[in-house]
Coordinates of C-alpha atoms in Angstrom, one line a residue:
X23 CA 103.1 110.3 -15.6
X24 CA 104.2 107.4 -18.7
X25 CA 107.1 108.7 -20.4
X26 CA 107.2 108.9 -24.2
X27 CA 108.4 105.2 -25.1
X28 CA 106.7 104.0 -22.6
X29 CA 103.3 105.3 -23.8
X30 CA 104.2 104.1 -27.4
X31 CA 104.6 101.0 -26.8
X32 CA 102.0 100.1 -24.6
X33 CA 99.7 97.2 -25.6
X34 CA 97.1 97.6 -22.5
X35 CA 95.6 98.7 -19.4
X36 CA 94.9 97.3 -16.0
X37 CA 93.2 99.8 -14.1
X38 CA 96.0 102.6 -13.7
X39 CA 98.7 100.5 -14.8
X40 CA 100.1 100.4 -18.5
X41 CA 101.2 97.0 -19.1
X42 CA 104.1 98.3 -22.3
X43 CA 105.9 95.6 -24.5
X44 CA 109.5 95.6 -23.4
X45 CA 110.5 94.2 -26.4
X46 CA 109.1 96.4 -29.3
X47 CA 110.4 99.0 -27.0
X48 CA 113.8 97.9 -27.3
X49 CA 113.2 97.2 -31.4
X50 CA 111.2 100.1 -32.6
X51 CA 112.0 102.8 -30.0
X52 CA 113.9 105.3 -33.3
X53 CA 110.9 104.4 -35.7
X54 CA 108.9 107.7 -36.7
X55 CA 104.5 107.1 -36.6
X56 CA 104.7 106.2 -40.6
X57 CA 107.7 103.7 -40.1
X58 CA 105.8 101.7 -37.0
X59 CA 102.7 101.8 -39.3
X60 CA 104.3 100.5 -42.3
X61 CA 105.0 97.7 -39.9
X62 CA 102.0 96.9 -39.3
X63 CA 102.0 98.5 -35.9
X64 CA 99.1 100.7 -36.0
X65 CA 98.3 101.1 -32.0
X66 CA 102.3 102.1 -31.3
X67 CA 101.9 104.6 -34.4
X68 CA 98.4 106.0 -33.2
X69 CA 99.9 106.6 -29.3
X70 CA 103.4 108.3 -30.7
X71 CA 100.7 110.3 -33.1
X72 CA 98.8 111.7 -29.8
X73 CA 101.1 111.4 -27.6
X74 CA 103.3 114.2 -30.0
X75 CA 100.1 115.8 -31.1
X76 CA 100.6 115.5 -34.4
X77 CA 97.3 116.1 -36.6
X78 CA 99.2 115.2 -39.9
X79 CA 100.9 111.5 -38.3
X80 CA 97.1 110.9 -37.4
X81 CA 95.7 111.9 -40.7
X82 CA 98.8 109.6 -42.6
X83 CA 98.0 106.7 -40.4
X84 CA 94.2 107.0 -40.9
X85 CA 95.1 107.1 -45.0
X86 CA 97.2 103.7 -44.4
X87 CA 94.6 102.3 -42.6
X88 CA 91.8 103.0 -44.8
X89 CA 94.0 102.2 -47.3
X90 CA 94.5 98.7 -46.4
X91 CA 91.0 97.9 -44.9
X92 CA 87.2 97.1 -46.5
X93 CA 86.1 99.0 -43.4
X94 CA 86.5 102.8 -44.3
X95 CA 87.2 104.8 -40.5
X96 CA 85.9 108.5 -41.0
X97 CA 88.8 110.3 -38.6
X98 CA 91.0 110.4 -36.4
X99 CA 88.6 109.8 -33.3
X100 CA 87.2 106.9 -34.5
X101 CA 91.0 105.7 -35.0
X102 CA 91.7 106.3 -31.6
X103 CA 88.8 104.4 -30.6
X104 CA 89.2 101.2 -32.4
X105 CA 92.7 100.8 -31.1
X106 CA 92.0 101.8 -27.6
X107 CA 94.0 104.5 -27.2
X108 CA 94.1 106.6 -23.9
X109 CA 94.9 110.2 -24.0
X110 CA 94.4 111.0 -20.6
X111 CA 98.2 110.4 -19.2
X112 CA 97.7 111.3 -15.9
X113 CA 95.7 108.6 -15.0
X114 CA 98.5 106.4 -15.5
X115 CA 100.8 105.5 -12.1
X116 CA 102.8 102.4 -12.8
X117 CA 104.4 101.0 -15.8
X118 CA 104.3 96.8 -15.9
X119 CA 107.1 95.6 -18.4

């Protein structure tokens, strides 16, 4: 299974391999959900929000989002869709850097 960080910071998939961005990993890796979406990092903050199962991170980011886009998203699934966001973790075998 992905650790944590790993997860986070991941900006793909190839088959069962995450491919994760070394070096936001190294930059971001003490931000909270609201920092790294405040950044502008939405996927990071949407993967630390499921990855930590935590409703009310979702619900913040979706508000930011929503916030800052002409295209209203009605929850959190749809959030998870648009930026790709796999929850199933143990499909994941090999971490590419």
């Amino acid at each position: 299974m992905i650790s944590r960080e790993d997860y986070i910071f991941t900006v793909g998939f190839s088959g069962n391999t995450a491919i994760v961005s070394k070096s936001m990993k190294a930059r971001y890796r003490r931000h909270t959900a609201v920092q790294l979406v405040e950044k502008g990092f939405f996927k990071a903050a949407v993967n630390m929000a499921c990855y930590d199962n935590a409703q009310d991170a979702l619900e913040r980011i979706l508000q930011i989002y929503n916030e800052h886009n002409s295209y209203t998203l009605d929850g959190s699934t749809q959030l998870k869709r648009i930026f790709g966001v796999l929850e199933s973790l143990e499909d994941i075998d090999r971490v590419l850097y």
